[in-house]
CSV table of C-alpha atoms in Angstrom, one decimal:
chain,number,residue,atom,x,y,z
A,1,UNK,CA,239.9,-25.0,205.6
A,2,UNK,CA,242.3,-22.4,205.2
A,3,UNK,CA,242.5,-20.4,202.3
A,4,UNK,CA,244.9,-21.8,199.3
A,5,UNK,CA,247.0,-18.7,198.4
A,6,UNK,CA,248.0,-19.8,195.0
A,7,UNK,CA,244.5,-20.6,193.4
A,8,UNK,CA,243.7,-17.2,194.9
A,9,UNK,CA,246.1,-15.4,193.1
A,10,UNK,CA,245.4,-17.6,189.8
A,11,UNK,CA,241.9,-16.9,190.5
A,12,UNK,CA,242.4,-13.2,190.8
A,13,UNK,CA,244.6,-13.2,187.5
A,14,UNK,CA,241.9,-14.7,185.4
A,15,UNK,CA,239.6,-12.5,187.0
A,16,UNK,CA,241.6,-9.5,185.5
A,17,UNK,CA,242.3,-10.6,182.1
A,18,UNK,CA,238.4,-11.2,181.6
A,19,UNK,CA,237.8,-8.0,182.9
A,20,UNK,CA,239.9,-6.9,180.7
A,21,UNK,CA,238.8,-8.9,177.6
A,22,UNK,CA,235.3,-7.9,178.4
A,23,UNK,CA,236.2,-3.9,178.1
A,24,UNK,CA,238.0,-4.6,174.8
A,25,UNK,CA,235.1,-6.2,173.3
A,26,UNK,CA,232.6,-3.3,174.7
A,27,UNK,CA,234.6,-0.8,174.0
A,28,UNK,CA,234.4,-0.4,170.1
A,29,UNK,CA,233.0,1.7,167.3
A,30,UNK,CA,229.5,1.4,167.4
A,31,UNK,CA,229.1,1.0,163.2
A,32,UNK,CA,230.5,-3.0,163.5
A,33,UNK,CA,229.0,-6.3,164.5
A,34,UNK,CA,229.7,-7.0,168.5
A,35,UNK,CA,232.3,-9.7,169.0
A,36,UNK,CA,231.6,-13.7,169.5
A,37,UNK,CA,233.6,-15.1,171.5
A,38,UNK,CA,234.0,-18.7,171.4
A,39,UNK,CA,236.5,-21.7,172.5
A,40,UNK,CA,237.3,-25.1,171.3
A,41,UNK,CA,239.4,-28.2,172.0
A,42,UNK,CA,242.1,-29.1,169.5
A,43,UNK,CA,242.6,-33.6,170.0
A,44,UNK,CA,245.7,-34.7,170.1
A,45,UNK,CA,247.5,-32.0,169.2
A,46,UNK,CA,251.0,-32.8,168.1
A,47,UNK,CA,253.7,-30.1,169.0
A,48,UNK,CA,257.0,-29.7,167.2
A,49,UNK,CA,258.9,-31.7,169.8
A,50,UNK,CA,256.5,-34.9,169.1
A,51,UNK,CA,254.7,-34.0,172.1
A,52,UNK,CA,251.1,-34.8,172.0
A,53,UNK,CA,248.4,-32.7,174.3
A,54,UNK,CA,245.0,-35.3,174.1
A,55,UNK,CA,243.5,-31.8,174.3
A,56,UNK,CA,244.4,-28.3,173.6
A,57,UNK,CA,242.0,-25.4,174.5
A,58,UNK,CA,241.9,-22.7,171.4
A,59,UNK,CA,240.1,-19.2,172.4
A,60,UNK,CA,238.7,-16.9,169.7
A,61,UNK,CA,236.7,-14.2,168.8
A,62,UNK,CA,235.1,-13.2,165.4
A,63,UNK,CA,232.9,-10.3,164.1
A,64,UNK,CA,231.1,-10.9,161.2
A,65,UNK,CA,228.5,-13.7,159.9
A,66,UNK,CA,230.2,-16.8,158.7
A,67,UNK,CA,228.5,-16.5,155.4
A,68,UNK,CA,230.7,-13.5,154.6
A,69,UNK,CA,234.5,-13.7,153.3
A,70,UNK,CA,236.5,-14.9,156.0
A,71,UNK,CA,239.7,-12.5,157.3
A,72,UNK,CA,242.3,-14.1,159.9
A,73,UNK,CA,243.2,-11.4,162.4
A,74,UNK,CA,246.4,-12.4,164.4
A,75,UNK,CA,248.1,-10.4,167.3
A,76,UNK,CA,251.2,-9.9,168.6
A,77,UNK,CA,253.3,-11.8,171.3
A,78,UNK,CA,251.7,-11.7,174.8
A,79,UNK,CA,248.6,-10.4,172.9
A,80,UNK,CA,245.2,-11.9,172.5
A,81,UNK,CA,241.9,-11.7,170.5
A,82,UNK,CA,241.2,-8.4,172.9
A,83,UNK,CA,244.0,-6.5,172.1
A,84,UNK,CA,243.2,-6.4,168.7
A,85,UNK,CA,239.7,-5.0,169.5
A,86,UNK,CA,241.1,-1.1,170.4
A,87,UNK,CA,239.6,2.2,168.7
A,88,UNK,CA,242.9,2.8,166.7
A,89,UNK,CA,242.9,-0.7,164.9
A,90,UNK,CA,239.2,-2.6,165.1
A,91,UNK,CA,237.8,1.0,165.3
A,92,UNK,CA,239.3,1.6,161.8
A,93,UNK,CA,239.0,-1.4,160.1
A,94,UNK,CA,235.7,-3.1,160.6
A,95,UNK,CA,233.2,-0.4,160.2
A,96,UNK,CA,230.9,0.0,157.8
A,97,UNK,CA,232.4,1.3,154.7
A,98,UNK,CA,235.7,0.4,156.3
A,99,UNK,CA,238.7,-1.9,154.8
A,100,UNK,CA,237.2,-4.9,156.5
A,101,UNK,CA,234.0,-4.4,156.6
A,102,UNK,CA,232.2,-6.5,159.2
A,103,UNK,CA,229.1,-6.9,157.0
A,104,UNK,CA,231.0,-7.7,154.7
A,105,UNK,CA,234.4,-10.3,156.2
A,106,UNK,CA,234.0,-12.8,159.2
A,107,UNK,CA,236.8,-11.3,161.1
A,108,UNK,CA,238.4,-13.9,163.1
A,109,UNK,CA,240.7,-13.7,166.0
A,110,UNK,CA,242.3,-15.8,167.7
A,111,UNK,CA,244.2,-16.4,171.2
A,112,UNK,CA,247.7,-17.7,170.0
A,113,UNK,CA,248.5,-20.4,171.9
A,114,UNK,CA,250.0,-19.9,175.3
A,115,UNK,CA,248.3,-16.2,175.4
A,116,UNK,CA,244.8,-15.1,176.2
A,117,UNK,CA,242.5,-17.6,177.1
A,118,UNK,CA,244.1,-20.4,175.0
A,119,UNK,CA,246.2,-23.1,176.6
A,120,UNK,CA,249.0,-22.3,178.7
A,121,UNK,CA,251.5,-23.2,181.2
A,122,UNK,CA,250.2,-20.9,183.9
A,123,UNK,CA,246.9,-23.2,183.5
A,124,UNK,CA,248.7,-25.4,186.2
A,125,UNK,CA,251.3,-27.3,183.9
A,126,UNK,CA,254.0,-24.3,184.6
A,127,UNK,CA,257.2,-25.5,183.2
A,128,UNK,CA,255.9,-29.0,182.2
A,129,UNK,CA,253.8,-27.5,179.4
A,130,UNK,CA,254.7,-28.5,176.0
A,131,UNK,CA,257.7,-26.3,174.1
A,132,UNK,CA,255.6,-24.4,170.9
A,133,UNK,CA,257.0,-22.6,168.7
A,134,UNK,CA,255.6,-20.8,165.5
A,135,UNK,CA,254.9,-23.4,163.7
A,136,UNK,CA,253.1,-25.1,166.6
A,137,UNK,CA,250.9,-21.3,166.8
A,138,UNK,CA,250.2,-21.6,163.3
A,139,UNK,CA,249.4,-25.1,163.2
A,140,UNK,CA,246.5,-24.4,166.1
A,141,UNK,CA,245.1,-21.5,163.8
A,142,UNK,CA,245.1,-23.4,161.0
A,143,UNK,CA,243.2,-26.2,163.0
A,144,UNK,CA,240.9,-23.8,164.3
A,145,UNK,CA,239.9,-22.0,161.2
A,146,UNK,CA,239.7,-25.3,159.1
A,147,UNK,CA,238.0,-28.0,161.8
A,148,UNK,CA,236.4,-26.1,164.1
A,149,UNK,CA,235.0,-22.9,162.2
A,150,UNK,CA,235.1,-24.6,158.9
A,151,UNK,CA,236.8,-22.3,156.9
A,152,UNK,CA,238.5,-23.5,153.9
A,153,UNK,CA,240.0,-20.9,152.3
A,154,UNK,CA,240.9,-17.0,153.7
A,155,UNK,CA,239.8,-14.1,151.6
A,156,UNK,CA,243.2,-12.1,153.7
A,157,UNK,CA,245.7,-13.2,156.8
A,158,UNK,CA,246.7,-9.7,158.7
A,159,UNK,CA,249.0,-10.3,161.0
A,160,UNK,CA,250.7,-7.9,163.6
A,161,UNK,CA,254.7,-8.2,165.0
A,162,UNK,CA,254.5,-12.0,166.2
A,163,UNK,CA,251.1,-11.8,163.9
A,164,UNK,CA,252.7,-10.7,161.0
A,165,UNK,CA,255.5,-13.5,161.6
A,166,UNK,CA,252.6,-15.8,161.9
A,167,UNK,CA,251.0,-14.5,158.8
A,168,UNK,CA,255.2,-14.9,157.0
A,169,UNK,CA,254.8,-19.1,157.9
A,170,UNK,CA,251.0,-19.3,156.5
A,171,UNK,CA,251.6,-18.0,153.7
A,172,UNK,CA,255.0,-20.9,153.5
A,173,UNK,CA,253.2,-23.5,155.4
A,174,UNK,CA,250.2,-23.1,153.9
A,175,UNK,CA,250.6,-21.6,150.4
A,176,UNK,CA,247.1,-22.1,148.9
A,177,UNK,CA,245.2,-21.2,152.1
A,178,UNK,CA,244.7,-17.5,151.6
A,179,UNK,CA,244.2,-14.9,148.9
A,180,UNK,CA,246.5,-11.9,150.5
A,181,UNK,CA,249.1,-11.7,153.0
A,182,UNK,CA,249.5,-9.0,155.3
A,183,UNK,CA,252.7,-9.1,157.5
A,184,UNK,CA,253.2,-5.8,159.0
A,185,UNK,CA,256.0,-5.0,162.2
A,186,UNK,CA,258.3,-8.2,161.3
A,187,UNK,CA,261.0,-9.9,158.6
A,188,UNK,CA,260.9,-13.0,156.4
A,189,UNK,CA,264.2,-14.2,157.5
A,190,UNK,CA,265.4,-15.5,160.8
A,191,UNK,CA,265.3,-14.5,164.2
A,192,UNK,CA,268.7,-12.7,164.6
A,193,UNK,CA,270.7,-9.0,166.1
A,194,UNK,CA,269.5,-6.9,168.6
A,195,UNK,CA,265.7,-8.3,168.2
A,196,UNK,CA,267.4,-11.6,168.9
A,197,UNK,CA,269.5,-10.3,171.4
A,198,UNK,CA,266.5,-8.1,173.7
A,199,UNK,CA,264.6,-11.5,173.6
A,200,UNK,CA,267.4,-13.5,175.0
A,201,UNK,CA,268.1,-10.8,177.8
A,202,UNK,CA,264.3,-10.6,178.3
A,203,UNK,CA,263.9,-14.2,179.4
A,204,UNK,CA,267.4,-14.6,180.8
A,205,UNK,CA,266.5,-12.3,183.2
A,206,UNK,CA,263.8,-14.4,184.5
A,207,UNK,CA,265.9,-17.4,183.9
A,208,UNK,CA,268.7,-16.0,186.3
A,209,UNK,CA,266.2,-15.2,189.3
A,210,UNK,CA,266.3,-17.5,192.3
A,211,UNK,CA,262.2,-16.2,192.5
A,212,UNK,CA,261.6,-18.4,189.2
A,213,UNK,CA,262.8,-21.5,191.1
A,214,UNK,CA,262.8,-23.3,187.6
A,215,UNK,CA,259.2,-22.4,187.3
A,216,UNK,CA,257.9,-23.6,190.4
A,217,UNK,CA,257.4,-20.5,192.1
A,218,UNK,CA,255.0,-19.6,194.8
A,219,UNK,CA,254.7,-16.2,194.2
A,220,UNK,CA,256.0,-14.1,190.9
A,221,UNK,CA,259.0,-13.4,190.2
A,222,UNK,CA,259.7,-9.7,190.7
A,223,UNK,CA,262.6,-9.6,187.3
A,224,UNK,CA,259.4,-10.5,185.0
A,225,UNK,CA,257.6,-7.1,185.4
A,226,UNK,CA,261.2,-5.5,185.5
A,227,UNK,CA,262.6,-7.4,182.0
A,228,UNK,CA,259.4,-7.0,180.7
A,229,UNK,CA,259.3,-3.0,181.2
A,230,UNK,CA,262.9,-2.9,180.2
A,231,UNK,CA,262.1,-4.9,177.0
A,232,UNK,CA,258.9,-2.9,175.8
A,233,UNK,CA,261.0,0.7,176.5
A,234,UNK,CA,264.1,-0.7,174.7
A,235,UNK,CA,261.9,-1.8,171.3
A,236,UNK,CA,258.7,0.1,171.1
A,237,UNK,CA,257.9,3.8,171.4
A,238,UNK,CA,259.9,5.0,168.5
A,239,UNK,CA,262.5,7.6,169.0
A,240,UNK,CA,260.7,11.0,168.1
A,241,UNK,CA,257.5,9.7,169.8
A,242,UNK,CA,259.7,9.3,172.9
A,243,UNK,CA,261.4,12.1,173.0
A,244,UNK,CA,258.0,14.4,172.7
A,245,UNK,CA,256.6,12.4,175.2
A,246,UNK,CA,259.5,13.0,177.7
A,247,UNK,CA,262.1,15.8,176.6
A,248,UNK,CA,263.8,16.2,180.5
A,249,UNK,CA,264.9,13.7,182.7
A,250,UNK,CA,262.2,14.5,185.0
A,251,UNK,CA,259.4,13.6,182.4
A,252,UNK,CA,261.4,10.4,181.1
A,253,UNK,CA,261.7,9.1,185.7
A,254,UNK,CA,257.8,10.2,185.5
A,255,UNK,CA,257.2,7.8,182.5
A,256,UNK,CA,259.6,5.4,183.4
A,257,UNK,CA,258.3,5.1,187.3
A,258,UNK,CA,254.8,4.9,185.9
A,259,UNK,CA,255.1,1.6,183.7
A,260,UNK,CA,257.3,0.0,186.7
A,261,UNK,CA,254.7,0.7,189.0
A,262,UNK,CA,251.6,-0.5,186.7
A,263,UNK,CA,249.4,-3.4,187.2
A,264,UNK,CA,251.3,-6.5,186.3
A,265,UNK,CA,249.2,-9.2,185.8
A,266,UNK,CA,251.4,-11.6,183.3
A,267,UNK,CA,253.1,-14.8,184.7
A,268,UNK,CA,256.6,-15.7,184.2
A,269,UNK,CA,256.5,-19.1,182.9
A,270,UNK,CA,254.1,-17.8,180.1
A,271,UNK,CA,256.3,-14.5,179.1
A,272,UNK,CA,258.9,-17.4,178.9
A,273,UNK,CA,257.1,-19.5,176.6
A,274,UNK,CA,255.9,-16.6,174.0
A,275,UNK,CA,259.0,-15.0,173.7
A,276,UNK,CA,260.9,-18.2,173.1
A,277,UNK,CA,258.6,-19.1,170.7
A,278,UNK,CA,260.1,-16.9,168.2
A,279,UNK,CA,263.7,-18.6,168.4
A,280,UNK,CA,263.5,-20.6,165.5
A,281,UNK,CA,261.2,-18.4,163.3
A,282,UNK,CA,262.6,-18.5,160.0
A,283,UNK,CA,260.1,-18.4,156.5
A,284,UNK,CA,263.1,-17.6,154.3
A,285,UNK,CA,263.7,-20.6,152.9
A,286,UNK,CA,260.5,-20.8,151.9
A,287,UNK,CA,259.5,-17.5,150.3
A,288,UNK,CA,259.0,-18.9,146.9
A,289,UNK,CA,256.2,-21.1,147.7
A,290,UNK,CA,254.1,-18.3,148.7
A,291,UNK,CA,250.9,-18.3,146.3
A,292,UNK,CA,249.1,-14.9,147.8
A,293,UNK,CA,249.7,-11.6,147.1
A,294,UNK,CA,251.7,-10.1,149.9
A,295,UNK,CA,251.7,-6.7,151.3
A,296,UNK,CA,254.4,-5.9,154.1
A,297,UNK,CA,254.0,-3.5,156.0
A,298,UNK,CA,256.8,-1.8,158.2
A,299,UNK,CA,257.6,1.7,160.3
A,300,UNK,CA,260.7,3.6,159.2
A,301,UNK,CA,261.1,3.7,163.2
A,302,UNK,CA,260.9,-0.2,164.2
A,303,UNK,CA,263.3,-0.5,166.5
A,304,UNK,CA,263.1,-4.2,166.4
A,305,UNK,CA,262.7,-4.3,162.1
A,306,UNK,CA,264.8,-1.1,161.3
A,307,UNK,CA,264.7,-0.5,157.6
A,308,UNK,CA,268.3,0.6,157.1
A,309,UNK,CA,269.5,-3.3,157.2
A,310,UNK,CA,268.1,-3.5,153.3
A,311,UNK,CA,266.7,-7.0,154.6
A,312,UNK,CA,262.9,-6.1,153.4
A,313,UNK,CA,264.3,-4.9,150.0
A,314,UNK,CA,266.6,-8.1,149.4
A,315,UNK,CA,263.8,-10.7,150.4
A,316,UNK,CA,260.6,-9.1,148.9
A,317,UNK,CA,262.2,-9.2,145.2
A,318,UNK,CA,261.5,-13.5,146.2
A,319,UNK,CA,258.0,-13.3,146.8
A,320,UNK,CA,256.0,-13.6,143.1
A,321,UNK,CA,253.6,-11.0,144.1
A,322,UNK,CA,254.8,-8.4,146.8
A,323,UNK,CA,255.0,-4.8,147.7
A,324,UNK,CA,257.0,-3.1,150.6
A,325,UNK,CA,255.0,-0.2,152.6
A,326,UNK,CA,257.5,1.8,154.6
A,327,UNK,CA,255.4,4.4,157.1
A,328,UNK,CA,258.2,7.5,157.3
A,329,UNK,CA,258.9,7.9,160.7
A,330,UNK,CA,257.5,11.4,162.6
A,331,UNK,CA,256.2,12.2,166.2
A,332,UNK,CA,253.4,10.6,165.6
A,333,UNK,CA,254.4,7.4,164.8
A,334,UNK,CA,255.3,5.0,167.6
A,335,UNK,CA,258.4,2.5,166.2
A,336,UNK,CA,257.5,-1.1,166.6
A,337,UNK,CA,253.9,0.5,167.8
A,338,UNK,CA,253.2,2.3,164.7
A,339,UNK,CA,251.2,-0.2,162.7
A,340,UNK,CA,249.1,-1.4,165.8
A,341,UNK,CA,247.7,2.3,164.6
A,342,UNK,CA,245.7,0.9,161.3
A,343,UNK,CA,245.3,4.9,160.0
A,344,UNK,CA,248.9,4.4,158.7
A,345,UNK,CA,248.1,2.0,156.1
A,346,UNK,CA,244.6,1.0,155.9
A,347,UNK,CA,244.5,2.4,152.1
A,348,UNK,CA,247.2,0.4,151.0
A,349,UNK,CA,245.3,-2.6,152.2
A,350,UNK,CA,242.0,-1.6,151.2
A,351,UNK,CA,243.9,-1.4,147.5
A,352,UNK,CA,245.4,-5.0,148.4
A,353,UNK,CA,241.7,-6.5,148.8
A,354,UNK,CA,240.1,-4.8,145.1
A,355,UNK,CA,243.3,-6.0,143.3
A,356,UNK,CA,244.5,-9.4,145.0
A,357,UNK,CA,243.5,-12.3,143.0
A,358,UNK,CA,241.6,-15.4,144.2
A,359,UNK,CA,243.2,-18.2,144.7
A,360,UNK,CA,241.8,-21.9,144.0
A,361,UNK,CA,241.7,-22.6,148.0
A,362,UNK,CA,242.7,-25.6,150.1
């Protein structure tokens, strides 16, 4: 029987990102607990749209016992678990002595759905699977955590970019499920300008192909590593990291050619679905029913968040028990990168967990 091209390539892609996976969760400090990974089926899961999945596959990891004060970890769009797990954020977080220490917090992280190894169209629904949204993410954490893992109520919810949104609608959806709030790389308040605008012109680009065929490609679409390089240079990097990294035009076609020319192993359908995802996003409303004690976290350099917009100043005086961290932008600091980097603020949130109160729980 001849060889079937397309589970090949499938097979090859899921190949890579448990390579992948596998390296993040070797790679770590030696002073903290080696990851668990683990995976469970959501029944009848119940999307925004009314759509029901009879069952939805939810991947995770945690570090940790159970028995110790559980911490919800949640990454950023087209993230997973793994790419949490890096030297400059689980390497400064979860040692011993560290802000969440691992002997101390059951660190949980999970695959948002439609990323990682969680449910997604590239499983072999394509552009039949299910619209999600936010809510839909947070509703699958919140199933997870409570159902599957048991958790009833979160010492903290640290969320990064898309994670940090998440944490945003937790803390609205889900008022009395946490203790502290941690949304760092993001806004309370709706999806909207040029963050708005790059995510629109990120998928349209995909959209516009002929290779995307409505989804039902053979082979991937060439705009998606294209868009997706165009994207991450247009919103991340932060504008004195960038220019020290390529001061001529020679070091900027050096930089520039590398990414194009990197490994791409994402599908389209599923850079579709995660960066829609964000369209509706919009906690605002809802920033008085937030029970925990919040600490947002920004860089002065966000190019998708910038600071000079006043929006973080005008919606934090809502939440009942807040603070605003603002990194100050340098060389060192990477824009919407910077707080992937948990040196920047790791004291503030080590002060966050002595002072936060606890709350009564679910």
């Amino acid at each position: 029987m001849p060889a079937n091209p397309h589970f090949n390539r499938f097979a090859l892609r899921a190949a890579l990102y448990s390579c992948l996976a596998m390296l993040a969760l070797t790679s770590r400090a030696a002073d903290y607990p080696p990851p668990k990974e683990g995976s469970w089926i959501a029944k009848d899961f119940r999307f925004h749209t009314g759509q029901v999945m009879p069952e939805l596959r939810l991947n995770y990891v945690t570090i940790g016992a159970p028995s110790g004060e559980p911490v919800l970890i949640l990454h950023g769009t087209a993230g997973s678990a793994a790419s949490m797990l890096t030297p400059a954020f689980a390497g400064e977080l979860f040692g011993v002595g560290q802000p969440l220490d691992a002997t101390r917090y059951y660190i949980i992280i999970p695959d948002g759905l439609g990323t990682g190894k969680s449910a997604r169209p590239s499983d072999g629904l394509r552009a039949s699977f299910p619209r999600y949204n936010y809510d839909d993410m947070v509703d699958a954490q919140y199933r997870l955590v409570t159902e599957h893992l048991g958790v009833k109520h979160l010492r903290a919810i640290v969320g990064n970019s898309m994670g940090g949104m998440h944490a945003w609608t937790w803390g609205v959806k889900y008022p009395n499920a946490m203790d502290a709030l941690v949304p760092m790389a993001c806004q309370p308040t709706e999806m909207s300008s040029r963050n708005w605008m790059m995510r629109r012109l990120l998928t349209e680009s995909i959209r516009r192909d002929p290779e995307w065929n409505n989804g039902n490609y053979t082979a991937q679409p060439r705009s998606a590593q294209l868009a997706s390089v165009f994207f991450a240079t247009a919103t991340n990097g932060g504008n004195l990291a960038m220019y020290k990294a390529a001061p001529t035009r020679a070091q900027a076609d050096k930089l520039l050619e590398t990414r194009l020319n990197a490994p791409f192993a994402a599908d389209a359908n599923d850079i579709l679905y995660q960066w829609e995802a964000s369209a509706d996003y919009n906690p605002s409303p809802g920033l008085e029913r937030i029970q925990a004690a919040v600490l947002a976290i920004n860089a002065a350099d966000d190019e998708r968040n910038p600071p000079e917009t006043g929006i973080m100043e005008r919606e934090m005086k809502r939440v009942k028990n807040g603070r605003y961290y603002l990194i100050p932008a340098s060389d060192r600091t990477t824009g919407h990168g910077t707080t992937g980097q948990a040196t920047w603020w790791k004291a503030q949130l080590s002060e966050l967990l002595q002072k936060a109160p606890r709350q009564p729980g679910l």
